[in-house]
mmCIF file of C-alpha atoms in Angstrom:
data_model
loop_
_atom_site.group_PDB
_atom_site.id
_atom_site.type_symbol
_atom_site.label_atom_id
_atom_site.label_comp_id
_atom_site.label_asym_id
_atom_site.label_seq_id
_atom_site.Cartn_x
_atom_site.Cartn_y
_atom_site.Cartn_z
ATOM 1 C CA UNK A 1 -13.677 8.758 10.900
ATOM 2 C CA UNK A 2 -12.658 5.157 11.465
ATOM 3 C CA UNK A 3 -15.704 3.291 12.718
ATOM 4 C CA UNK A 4 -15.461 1.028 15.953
ATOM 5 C CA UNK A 5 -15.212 -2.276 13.834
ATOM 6 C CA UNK A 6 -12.531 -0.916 11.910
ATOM 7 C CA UNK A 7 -10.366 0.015 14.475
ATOM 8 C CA UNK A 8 -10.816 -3.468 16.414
ATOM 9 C CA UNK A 9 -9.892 -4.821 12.786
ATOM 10 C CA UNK A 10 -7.033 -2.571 12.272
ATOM 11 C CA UNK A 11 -5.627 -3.556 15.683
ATOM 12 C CA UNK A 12 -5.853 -7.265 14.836
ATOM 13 C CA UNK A 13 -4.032 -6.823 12.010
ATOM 14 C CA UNK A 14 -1.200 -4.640 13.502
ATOM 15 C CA UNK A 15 -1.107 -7.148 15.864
ATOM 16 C CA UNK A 16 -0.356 -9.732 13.446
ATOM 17 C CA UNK A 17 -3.418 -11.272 13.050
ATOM 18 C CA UNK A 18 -3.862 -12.755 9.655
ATOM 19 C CA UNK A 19 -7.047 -14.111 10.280
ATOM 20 C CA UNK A 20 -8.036 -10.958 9.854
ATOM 21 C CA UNK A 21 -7.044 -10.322 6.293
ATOM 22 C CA UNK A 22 -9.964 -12.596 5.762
ATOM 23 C CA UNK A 23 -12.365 -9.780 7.214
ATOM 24 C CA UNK A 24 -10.868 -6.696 5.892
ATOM 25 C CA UNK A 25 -11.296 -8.631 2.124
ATOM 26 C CA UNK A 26 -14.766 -9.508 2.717
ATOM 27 C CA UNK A 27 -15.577 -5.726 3.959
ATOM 28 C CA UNK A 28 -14.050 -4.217 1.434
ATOM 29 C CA UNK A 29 -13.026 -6.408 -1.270
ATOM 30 C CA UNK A 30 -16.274 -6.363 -3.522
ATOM 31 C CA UNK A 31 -16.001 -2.061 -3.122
ATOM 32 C CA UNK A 32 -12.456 -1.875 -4.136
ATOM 33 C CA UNK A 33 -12.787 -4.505 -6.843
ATOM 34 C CA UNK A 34 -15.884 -2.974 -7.922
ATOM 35 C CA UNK A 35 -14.338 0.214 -8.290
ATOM 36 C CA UNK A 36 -11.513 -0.706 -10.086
ATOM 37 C CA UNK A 37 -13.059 -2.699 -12.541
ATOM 38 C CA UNK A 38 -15.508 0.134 -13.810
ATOM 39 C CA UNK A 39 -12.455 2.013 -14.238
ATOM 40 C CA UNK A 40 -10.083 -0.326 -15.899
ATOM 41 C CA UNK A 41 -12.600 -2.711 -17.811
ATOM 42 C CA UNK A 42 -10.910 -5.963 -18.049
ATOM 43 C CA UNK A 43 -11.387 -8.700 -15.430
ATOM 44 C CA UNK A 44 -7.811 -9.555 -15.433
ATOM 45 C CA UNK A 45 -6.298 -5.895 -15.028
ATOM 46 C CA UNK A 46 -9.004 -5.154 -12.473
ATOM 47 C CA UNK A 47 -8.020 -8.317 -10.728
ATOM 48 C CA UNK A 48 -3.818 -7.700 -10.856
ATOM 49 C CA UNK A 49 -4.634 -4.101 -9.521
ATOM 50 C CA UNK A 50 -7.115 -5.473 -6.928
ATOM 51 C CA UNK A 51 -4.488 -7.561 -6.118
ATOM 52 C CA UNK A 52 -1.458 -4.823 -5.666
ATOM 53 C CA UNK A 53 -4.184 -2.515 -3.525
ATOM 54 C CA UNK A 54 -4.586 -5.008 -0.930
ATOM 55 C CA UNK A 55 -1.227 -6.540 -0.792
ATOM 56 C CA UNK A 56 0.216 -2.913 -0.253
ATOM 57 C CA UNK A 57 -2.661 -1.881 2.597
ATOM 58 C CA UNK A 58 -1.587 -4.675 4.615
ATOM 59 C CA UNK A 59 2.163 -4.372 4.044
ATOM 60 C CA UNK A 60 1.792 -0.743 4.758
ATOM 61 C CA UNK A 61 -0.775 -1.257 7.965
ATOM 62 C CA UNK A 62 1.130 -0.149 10.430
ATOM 63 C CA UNK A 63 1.896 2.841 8.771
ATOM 64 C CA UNK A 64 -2.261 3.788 9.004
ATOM 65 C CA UNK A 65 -2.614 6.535 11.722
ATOM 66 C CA UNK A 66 -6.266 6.945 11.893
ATOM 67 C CA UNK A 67 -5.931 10.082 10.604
ATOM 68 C CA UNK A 68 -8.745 9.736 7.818
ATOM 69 C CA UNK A 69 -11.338 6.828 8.121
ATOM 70 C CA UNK A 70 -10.152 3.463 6.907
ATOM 71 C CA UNK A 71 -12.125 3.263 3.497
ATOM 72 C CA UNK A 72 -10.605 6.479 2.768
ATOM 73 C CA UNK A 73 -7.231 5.537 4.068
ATOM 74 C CA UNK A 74 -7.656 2.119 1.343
ATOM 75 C CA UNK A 75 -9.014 4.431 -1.244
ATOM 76 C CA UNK A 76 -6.088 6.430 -1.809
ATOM 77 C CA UNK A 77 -3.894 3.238 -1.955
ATOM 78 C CA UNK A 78 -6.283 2.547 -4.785
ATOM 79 C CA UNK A 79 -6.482 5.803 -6.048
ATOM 80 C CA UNK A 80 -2.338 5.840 -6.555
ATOM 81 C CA UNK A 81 -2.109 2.746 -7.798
ATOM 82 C CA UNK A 82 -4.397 2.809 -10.435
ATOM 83 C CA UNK A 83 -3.069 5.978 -10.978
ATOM 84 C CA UNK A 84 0.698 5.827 -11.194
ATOM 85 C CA UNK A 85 -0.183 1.891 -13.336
ATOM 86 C CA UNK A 86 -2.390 3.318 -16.115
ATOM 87 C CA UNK A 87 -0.691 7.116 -16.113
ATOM 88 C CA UNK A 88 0.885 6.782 -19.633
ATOM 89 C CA UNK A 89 -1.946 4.910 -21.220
ATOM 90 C CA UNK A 90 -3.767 6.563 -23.742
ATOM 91 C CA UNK A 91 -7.635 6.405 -23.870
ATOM 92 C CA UNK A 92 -9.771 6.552 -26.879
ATOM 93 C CA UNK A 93 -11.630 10.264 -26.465
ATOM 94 C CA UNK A 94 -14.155 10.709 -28.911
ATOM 95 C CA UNK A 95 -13.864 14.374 -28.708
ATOM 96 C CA UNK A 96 -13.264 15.784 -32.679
ATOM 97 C CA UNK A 97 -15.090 18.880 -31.118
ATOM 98 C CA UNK A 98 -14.171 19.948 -27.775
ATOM 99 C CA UNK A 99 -16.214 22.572 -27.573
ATOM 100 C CA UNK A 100 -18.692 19.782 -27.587
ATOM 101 C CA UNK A 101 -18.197 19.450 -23.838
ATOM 102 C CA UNK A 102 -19.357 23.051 -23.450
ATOM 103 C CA UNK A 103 -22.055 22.837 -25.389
ATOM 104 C CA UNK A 104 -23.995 20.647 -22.351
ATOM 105 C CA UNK A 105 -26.366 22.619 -20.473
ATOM 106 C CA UNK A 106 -25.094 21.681 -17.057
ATOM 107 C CA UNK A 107 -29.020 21.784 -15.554
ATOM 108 C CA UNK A 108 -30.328 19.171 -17.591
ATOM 109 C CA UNK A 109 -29.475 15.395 -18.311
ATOM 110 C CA UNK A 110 -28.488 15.385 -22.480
ATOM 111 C CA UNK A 111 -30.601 12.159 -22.238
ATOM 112 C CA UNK A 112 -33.567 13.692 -20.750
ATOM 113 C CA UNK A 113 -36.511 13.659 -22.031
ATOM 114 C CA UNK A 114 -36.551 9.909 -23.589
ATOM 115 C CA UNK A 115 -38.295 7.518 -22.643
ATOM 116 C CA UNK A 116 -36.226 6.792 -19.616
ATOM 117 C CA UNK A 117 -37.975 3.491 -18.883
ATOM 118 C CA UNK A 118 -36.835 1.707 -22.338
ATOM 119 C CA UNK A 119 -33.385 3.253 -22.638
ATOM 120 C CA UNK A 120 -32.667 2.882 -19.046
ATOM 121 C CA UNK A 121 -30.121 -0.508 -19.646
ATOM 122 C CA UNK A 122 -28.480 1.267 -22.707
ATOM 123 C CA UNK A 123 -27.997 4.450 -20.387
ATOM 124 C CA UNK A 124 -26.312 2.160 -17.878
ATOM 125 C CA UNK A 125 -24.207 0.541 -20.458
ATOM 126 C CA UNK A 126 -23.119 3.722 -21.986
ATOM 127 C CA UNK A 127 -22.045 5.226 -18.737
ATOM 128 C CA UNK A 128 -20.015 2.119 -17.891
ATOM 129 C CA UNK A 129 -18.742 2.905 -21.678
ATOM 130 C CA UNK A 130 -17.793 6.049 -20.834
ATOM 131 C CA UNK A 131 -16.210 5.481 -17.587
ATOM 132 C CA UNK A 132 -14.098 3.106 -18.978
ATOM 133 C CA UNK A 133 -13.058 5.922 -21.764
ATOM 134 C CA UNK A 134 -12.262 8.294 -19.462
ATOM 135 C CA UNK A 135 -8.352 9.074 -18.152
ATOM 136 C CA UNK A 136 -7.646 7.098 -14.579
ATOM 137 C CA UNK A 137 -7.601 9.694 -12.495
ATOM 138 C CA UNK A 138 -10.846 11.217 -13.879
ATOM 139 C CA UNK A 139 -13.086 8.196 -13.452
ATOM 140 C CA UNK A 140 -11.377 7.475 -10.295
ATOM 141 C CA UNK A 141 -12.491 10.781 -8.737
ATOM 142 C CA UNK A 142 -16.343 10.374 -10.588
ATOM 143 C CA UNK A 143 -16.433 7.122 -8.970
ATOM 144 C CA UNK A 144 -15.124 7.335 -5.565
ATOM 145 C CA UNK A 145 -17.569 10.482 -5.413
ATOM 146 C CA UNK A 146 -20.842 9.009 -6.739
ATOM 147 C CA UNK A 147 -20.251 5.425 -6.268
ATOM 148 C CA UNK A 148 -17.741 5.568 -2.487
ATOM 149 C CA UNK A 149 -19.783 8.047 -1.982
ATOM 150 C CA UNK A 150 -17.069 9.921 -0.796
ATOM 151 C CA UNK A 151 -17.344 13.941 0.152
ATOM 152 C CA UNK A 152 -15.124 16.583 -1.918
ATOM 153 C CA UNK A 153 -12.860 17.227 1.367
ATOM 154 C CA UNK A 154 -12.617 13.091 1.266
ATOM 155 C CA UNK A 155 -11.630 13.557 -2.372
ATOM 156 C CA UNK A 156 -8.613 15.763 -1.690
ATOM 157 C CA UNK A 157 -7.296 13.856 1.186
ATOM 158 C CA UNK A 158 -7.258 10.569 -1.090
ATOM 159 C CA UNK A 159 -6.021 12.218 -4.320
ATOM 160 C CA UNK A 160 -3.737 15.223 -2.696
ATOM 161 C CA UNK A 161 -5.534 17.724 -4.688
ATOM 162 C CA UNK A 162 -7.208 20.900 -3.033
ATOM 163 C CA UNK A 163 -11.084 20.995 -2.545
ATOM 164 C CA UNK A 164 -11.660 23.821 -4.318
ATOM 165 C CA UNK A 165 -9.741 22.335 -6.949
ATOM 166 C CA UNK A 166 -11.692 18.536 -6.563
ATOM 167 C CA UNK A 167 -14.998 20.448 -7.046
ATOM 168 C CA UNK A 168 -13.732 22.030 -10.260
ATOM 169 C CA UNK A 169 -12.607 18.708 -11.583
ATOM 170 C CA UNK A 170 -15.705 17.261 -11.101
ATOM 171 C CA UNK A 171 -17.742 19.790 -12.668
ATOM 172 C CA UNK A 172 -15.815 19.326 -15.773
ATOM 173 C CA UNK A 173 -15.358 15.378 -15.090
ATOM 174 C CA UNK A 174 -19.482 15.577 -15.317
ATOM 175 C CA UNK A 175 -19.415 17.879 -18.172
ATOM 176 C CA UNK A 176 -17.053 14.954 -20.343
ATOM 177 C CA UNK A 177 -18.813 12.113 -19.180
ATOM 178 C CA UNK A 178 -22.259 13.646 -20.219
ATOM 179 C CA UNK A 179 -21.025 14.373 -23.886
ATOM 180 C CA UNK A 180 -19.290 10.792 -23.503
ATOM 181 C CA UNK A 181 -22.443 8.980 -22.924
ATOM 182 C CA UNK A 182 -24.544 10.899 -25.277
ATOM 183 C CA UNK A 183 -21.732 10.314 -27.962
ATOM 184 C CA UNK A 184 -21.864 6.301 -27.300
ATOM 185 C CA UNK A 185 -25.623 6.644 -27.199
ATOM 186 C CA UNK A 186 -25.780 8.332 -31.263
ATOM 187 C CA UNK A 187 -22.759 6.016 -32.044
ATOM 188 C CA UNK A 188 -25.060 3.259 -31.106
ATOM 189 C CA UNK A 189 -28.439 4.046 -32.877
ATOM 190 C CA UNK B 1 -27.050 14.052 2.502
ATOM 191 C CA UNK B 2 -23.615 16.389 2.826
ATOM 192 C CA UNK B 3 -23.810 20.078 2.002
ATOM 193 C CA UNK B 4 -20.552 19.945 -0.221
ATOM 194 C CA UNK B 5 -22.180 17.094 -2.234
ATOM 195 C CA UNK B 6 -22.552 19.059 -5.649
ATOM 196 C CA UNK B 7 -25.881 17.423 -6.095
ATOM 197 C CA UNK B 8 -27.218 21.214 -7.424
ATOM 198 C CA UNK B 9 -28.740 20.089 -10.715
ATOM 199 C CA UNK B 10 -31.153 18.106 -12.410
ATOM 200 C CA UNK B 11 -28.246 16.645 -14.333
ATOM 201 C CA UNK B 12 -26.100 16.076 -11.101
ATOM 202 C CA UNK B 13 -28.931 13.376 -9.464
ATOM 203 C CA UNK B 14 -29.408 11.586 -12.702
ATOM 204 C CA UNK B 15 -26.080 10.972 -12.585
ATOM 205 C CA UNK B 16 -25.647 9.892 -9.227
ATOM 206 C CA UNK B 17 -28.890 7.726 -9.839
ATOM 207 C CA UNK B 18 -27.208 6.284 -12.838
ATOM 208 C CA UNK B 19 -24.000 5.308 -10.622
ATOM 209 C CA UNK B 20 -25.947 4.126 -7.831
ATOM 210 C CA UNK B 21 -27.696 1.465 -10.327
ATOM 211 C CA UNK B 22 -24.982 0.753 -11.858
ATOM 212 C CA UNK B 23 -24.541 -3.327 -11.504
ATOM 213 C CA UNK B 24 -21.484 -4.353 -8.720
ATOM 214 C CA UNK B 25 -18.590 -6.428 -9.129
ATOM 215 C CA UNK B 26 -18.365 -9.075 -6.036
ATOM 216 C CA UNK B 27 -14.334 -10.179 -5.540
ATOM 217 C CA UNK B 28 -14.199 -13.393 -7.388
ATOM 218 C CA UNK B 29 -13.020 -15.987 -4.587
ATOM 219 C CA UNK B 30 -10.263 -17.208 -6.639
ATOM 220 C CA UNK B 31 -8.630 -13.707 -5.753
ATOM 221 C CA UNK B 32 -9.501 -13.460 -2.830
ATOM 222 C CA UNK B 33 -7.996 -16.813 -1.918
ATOM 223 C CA UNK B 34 -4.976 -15.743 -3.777
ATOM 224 C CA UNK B 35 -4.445 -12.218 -2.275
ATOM 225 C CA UNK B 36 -4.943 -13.625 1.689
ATOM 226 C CA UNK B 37 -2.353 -16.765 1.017
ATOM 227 C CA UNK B 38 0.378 -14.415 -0.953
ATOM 228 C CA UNK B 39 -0.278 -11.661 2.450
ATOM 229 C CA UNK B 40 0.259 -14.512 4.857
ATOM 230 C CA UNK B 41 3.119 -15.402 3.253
ATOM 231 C CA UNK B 42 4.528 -11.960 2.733
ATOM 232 C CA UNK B 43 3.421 -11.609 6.638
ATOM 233 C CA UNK B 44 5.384 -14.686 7.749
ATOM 234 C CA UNK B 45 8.612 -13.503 5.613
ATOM 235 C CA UNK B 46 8.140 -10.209 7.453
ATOM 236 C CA UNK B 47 8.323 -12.189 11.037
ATOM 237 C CA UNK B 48 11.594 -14.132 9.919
ATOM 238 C CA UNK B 49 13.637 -11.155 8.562
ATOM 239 C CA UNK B 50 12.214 -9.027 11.447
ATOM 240 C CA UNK B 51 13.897 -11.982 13.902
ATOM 241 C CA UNK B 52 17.319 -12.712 11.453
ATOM 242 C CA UNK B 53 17.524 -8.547 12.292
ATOM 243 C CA UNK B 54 16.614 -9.037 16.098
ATOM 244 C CA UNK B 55 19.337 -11.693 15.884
ATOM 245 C CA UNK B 56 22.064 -10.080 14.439
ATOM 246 C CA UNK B 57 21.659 -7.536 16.213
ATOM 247 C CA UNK B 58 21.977 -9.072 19.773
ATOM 248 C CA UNK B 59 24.682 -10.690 17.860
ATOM 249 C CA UNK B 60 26.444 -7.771 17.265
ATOM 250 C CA UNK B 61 26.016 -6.255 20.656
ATOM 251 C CA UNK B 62 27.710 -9.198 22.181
ATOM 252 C CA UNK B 63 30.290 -9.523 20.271
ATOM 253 C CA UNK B 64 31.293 -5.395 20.904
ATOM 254 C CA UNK B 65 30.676 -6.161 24.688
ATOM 255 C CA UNK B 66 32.910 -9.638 24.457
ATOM 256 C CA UNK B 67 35.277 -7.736 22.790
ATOM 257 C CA UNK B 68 35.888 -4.974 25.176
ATOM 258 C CA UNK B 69 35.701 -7.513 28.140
ATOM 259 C CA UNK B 70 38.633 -9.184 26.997
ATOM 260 C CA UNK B 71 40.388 -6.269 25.900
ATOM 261 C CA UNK B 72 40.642 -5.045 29.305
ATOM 262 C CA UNK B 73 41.168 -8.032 30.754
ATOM 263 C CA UNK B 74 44.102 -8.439 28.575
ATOM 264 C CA UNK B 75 45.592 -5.271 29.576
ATOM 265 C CA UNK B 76 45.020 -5.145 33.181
ATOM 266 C CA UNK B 77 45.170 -8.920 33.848
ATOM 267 C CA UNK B 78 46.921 -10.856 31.448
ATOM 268 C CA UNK B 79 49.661 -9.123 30.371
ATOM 269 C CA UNK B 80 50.686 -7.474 33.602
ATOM 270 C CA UNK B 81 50.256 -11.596 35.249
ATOM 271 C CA UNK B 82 52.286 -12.983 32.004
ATOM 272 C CA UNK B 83 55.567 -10.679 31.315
ATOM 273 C CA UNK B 84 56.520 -13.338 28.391
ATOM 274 C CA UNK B 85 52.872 -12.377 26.576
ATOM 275 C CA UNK B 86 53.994 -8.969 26.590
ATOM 276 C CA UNK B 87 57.354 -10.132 24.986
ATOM 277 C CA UNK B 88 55.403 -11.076 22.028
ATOM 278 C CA UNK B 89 54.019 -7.283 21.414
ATOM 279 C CA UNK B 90 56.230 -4.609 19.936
ATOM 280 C CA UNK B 91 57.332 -1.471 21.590
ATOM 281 C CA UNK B 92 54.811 0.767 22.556
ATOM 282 C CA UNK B 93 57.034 4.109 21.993
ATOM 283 C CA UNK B 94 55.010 5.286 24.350
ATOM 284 C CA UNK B 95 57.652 8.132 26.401
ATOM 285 C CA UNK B 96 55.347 8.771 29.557
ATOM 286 C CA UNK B 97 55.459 5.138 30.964
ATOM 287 C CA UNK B 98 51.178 5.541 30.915
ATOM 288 C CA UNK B 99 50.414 2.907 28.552
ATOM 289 C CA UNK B 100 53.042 0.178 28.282
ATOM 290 C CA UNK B 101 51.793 -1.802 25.505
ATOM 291 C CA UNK B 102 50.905 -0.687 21.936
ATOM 292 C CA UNK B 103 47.291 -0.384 21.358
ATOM 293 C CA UNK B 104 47.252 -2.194 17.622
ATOM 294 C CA UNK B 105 49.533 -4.734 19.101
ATOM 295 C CA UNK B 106 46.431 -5.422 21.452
ATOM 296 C CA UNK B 107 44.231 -5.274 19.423
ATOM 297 C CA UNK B 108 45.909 -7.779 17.636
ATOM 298 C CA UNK B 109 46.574 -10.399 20.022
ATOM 299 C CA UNK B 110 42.982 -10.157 21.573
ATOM 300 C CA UNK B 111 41.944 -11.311 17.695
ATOM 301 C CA UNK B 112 44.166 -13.496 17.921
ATOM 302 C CA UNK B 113 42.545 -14.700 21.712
ATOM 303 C CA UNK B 114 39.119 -14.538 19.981
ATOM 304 C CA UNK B 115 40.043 -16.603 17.020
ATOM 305 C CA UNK B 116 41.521 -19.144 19.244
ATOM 306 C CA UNK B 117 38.579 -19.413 21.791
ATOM 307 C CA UNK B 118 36.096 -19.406 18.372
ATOM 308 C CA UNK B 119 38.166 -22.616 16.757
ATOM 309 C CA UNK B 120 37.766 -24.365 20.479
ATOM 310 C CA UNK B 121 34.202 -23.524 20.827
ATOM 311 C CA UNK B 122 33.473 -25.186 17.459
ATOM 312 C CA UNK B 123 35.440 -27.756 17.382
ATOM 313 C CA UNK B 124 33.593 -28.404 20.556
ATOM 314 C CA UNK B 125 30.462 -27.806 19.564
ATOM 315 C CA UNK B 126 31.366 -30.272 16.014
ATOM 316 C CA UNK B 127 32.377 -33.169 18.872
ATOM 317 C CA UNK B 128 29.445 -33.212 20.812
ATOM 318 C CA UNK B 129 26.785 -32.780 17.572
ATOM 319 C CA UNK B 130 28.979 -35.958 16.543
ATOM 320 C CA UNK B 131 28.040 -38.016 19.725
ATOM 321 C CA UNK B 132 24.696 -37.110 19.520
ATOM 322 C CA UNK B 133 24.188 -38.714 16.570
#
């Protein structure tokens, strides 16, 4: 739920109060824009859509009920506008195989057992790689889960989907982005 | 750490350990700047057109209200006071005797009233923004 700051925040802003614009940006500027930039990749596109979320959350602020908490409220705005920007863009999915996916034991890491303290950068690279490969609404949903930190019942009120059907996207979201990094990872060597 | 969290697996935590360390993105201040001036602007249009709609409609209230007013006093003061005003309207064809004047024919000469009394008013208002200055 909405935390006390938040609502005194929200209120001020309802109220009129641009001053605190300033606030709400500094909260949760560098968590949208980091979001959307893992997503996207480009500094400019990450920028333009950072941009459109926040100009829309406080043009549509007095529609904001309380109803979910107020980081989840932003996320969806997020959420559909990355989505409905990027829907007919094509990403590059290095999947000649796709049984490929399948092929990943789902209890272990596929980069496990290397010698995690020297590939530990690359890892990080490929997975931001990957991310970046993956369709919007796929890495949006990975992201807002391990990076928002956001619960699978938070999922499906910011994306619309059912929870049941959140927790089988992820499993197969997880499944991808595995093969994805460990794809980038031989590409690479 | 919640229950629905699908954290079941080895490969599950090493992913969410990946994300966790994976380096953050603070909102250049360039943006920032420009998102909070283009809101307060877009905030301050949204105050004008919410009074230019306050406006018009008290505007529009009045003039209904003004309207009626002097429809009625037309018909139960004026034109009963002023037999040669209600020269100037035709027939009413009304047979009962009820309503001796035609309602268009009011409605015509109280726009005609209005547009009168509007001219003076401005013409007014014209002379005395003249003398001010």
């Amino acid at each position: 739920m909405t935390t006390t700051d938040d609502k005194e925040l929200i209120a001020r802003i309802q109220a009129g109060d641009t001053a605190a614009y300033r606030e709400t940006m500094k909260r949760y500027g560098t968590p949208i824009f980091t979001l959307i930039r893992r997503i996207v990749g480009s500094r400019e596109d990450a920028e333009e859509l950072t941009q459109d979320v926040f100009l829309k959350a406080f043009d549509r602020i007095g529609r904001y009920r309380g109803e979910s908490s107020f980081s989840t409220w932003l996320y969806r705005i997020a959420y559909n506008c990355a989505v409905s920007k990027y829907r007919k863009r094509k990403r590059e999915m290095p999947f000649a195989d796709e049984t490929a996916q399948e092929r990943i034991p789902d209890t272990n890491a596929p980069w496990q057992g290397e010698d995690a303290s020297g590939k530990r950068e690359a890892l990080l690279s490929a997975l931001e790689t990957a991310l970046s490969r993956l369709p919007t609404e796929e890495a949006m949903i990975v992201s807002l889960f391990y990076t928002a930190r956001k619960s699978v019942e938070e999922l499906a009120d910011i994306t619309g989907y059912s929870a049941s059907n959140i927790k089988v996207k992820l499993h197969r979201i997880r499944r991808k982005l595995g093969t994805l990094i460990e794809n980038i990872q031989t590409t690479e060597l | 750490m919640k229950n629905d969290r699908l954290h079941t697996s080895a490969f599950d935590t090493e992913l969410a350990e990946l994300f966790r360390e994976l380096p953050e993105y603070p909102l250049p201040s360039g943006l920032e700047t420009r998102i909070l001036r283009e809101a307060t602007l877009r905030h301050a249009r949204r105050q004008k057109q919410l009074k230019i709609a306050l406006w018009i409609a008290l505007g529009g209230t009045a003039a209904v209200l003004l309207g009626c007013a002097v429809f009625f006093l037309l018909r139960y003061e004026l034109l009963p006071a002023f037999p040669s005003l209600s020269s100037l309207l035709p027939a009413s064809g009304s047979e009962s005797g009820e309503n001796p004047y035609p309602f268009w024919g009011m409605i015509g000469l109280e726009a005609l009233i209005l547009l009168v009394g509007q001219q003076y008013l401005f013409r007014r208002l014209r002379k005395q923004t003249k003398n001010k200055d």
